[in-house]
Tab-separated table of C-alpha atoms in Angstrom:
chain	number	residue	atom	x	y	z
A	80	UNK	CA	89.294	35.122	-80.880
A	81	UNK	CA	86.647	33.547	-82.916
A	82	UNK	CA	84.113	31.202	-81.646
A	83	UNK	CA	84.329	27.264	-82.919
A	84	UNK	CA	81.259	25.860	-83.569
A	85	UNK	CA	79.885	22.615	-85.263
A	86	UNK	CA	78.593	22.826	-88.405
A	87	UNK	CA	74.520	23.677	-87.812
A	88	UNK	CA	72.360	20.664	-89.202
A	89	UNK	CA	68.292	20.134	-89.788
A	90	UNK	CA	66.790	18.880	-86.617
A	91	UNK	CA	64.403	16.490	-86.612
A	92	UNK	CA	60.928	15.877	-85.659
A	93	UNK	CA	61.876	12.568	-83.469
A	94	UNK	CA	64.748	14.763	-81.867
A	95	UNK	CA	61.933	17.581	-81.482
A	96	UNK	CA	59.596	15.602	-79.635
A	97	UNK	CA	62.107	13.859	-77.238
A	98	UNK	CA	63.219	17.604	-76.291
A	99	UNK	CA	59.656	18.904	-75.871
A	100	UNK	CA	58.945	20.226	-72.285
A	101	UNK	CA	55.416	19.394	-71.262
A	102	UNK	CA	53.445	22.891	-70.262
A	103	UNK	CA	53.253	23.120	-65.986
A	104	UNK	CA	49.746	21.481	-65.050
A	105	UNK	CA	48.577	23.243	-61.491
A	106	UNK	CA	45.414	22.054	-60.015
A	107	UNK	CA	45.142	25.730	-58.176
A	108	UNK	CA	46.211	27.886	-60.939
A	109	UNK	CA	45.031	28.181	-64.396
A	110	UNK	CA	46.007	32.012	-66.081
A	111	UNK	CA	45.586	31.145	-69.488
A	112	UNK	CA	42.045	29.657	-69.073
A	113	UNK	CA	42.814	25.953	-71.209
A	114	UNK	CA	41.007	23.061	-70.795
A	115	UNK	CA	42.957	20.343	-69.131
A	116	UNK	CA	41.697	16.863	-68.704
A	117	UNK	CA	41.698	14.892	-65.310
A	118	UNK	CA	43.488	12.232	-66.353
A	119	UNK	CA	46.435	14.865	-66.462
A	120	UNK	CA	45.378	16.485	-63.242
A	121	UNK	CA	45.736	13.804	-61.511
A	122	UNK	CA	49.042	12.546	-63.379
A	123	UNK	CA	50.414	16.000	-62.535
A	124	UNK	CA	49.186	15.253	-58.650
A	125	UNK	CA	51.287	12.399	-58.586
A	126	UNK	CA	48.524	10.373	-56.321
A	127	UNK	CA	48.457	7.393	-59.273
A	128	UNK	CA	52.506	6.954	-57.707
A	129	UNK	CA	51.356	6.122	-54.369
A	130	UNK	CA	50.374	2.723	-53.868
A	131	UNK	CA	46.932	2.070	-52.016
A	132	UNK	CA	47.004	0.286	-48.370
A	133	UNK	CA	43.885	-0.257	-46.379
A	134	UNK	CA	44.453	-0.794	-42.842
A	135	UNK	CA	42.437	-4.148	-41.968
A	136	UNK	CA	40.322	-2.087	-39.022
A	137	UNK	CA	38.922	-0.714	-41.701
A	138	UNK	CA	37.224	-3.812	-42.707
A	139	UNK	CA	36.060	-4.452	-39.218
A	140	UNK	CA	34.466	-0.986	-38.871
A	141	UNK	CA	32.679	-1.145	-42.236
A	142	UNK	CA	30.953	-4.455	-41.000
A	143	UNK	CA	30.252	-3.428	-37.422
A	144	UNK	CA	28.676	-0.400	-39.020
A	145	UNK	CA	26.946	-2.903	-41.534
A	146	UNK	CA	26.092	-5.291	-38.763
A	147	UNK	CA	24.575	-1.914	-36.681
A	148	UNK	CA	22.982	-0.283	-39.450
A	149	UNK	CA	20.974	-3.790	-40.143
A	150	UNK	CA	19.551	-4.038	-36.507
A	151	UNK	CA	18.449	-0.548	-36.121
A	152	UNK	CA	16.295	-1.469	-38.964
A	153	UNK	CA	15.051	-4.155	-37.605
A	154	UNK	CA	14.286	-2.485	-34.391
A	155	UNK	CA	12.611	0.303	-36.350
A	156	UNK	CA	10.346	-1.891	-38.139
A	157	UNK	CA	9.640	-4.165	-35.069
A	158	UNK	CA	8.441	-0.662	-33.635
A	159	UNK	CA	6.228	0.079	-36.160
A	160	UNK	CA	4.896	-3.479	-36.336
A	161	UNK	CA	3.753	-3.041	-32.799
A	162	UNK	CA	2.627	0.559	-33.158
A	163	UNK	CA	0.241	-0.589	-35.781
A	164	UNK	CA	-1.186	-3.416	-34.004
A	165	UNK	CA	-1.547	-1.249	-30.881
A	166	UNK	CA	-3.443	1.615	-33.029
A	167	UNK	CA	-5.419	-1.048	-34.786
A	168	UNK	CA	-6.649	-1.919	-31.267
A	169	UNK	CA	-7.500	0.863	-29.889
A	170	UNK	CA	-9.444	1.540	-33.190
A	171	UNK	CA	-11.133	-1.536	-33.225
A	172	UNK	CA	-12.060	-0.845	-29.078
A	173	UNK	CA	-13.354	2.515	-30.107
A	174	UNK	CA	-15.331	1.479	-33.378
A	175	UNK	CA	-16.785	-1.626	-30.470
A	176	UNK	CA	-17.398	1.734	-28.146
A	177	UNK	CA	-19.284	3.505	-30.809
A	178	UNK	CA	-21.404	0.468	-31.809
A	179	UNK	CA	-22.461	-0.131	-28.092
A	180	UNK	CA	-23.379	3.485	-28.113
A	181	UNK	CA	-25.812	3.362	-30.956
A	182	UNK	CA	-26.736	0.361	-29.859
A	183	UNK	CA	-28.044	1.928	-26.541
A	184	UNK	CA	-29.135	4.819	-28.219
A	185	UNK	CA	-31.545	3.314	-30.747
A	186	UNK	CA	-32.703	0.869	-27.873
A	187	UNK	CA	-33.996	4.100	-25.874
A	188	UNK	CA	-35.282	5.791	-29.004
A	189	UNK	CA	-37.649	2.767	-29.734
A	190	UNK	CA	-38.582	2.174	-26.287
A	191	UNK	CA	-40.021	5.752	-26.325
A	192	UNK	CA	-41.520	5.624	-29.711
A	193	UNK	CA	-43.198	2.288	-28.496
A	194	UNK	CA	-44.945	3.694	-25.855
A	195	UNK	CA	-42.374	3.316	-23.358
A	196	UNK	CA	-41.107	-0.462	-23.008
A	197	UNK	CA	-40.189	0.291	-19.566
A	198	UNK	CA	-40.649	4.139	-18.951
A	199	UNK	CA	-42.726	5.408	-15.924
A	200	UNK	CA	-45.708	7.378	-15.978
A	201	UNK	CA	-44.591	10.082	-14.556
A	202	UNK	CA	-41.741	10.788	-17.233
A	203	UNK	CA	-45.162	10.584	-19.832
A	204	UNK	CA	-46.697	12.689	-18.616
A	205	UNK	CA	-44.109	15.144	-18.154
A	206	UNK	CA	-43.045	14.341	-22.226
A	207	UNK	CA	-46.500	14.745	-22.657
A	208	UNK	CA	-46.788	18.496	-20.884
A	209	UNK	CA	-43.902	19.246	-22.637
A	210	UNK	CA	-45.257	18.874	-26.095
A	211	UNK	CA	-48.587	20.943	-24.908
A	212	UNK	CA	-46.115	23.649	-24.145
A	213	UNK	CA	-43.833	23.821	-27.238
A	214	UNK	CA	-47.149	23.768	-28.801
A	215	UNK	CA	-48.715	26.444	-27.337
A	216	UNK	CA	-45.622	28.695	-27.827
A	217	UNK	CA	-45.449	27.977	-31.300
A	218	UNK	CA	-48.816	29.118	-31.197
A	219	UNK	CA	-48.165	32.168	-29.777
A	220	UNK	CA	-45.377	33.082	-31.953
A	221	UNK	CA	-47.191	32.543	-35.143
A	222	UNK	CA	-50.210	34.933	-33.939
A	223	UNK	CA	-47.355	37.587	-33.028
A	224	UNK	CA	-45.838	37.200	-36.422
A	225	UNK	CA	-49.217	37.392	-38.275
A	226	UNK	CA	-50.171	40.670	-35.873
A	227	UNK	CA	-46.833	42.398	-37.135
A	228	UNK	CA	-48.004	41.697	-40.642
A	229	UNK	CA	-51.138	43.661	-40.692
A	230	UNK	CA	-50.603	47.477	-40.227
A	231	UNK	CA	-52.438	49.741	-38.266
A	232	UNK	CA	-55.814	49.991	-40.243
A	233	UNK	CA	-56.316	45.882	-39.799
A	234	UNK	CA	-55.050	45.207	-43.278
A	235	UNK	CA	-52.381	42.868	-44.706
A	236	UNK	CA	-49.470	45.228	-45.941
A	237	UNK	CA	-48.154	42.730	-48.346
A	238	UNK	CA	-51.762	42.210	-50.095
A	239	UNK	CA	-51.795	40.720	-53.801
């Protein structure tokens, strides 16, 4: 038996668009490579359906970890504070060290140059026989130097 139809008219475009499927959106798969915007990615992951609800905890956590995170800071910089006054101290005790040191020092190197401020005589004389002996060795090493000098005849090898 023959099939009864309607009579086949013109669709149109308003009729076309409410019938138009949209094209699968997959946040995993992509075969065909296109370019898909987030706005649709996340339409298609239907998160913008669920409705947002914060637990109130959460508000009490975020400003004890606030609240924490504030005094550690200040703890940290009270450290420092007092690590830099204690190293400024103990600079300041070793730059009073050094001073006393030079001090001391220059006071015994004039009291020798003087004449001895307060020296005895027997640490004189003993600076005394020590300079006639450095002398006399310097002496003696000059004469050995000049001896290796000459060669065997008596005459200065390096002679102008």
């Amino acid at each position: 038996p023959p099939l009864m139809h309607s009579p086949s008219r013109k669709v149109t475009a308003k009729e076309q668009a409410e019938w138009k499927i949209p094209p699968c959106i997959s946040n995993w798969k992509n075969p065909r490579g296109y370019t898909i915007p987030l706005d649709k990615r996340v339409a298609a992951d239907g998160r913008g359906l669920q409705t947002v609800h914060i637990n109130e905890n959460f508000a009490k956590l975020a400003e004890a970890l606030y609240t924490a995170d504030r005094k550690a800071r200040e703890a940290v910089e009270l450290r420092a504070q007092i690590e830099k006054k204690v190293a400024s101290k103990e600079r300041e005790k070793k730059e009073e060290q050094l001073q006393k040191i030079a001090m001391e020092a220059r006071a015994a190197r004039t009291g020798i140059r003087r004449g001895g401020g307060g020296g005895d005589v027997d640490e004189e004389s003993g600076l005394s026989d020590r300079d006639l002996l450095r002398r006399e060795r310097a002496r003696e090493r000059a004469h050995d130097r000049n001896l290796t000098r000459t060669g065997p005849d008596g005459k200065v090898r390096g002679a102008r």
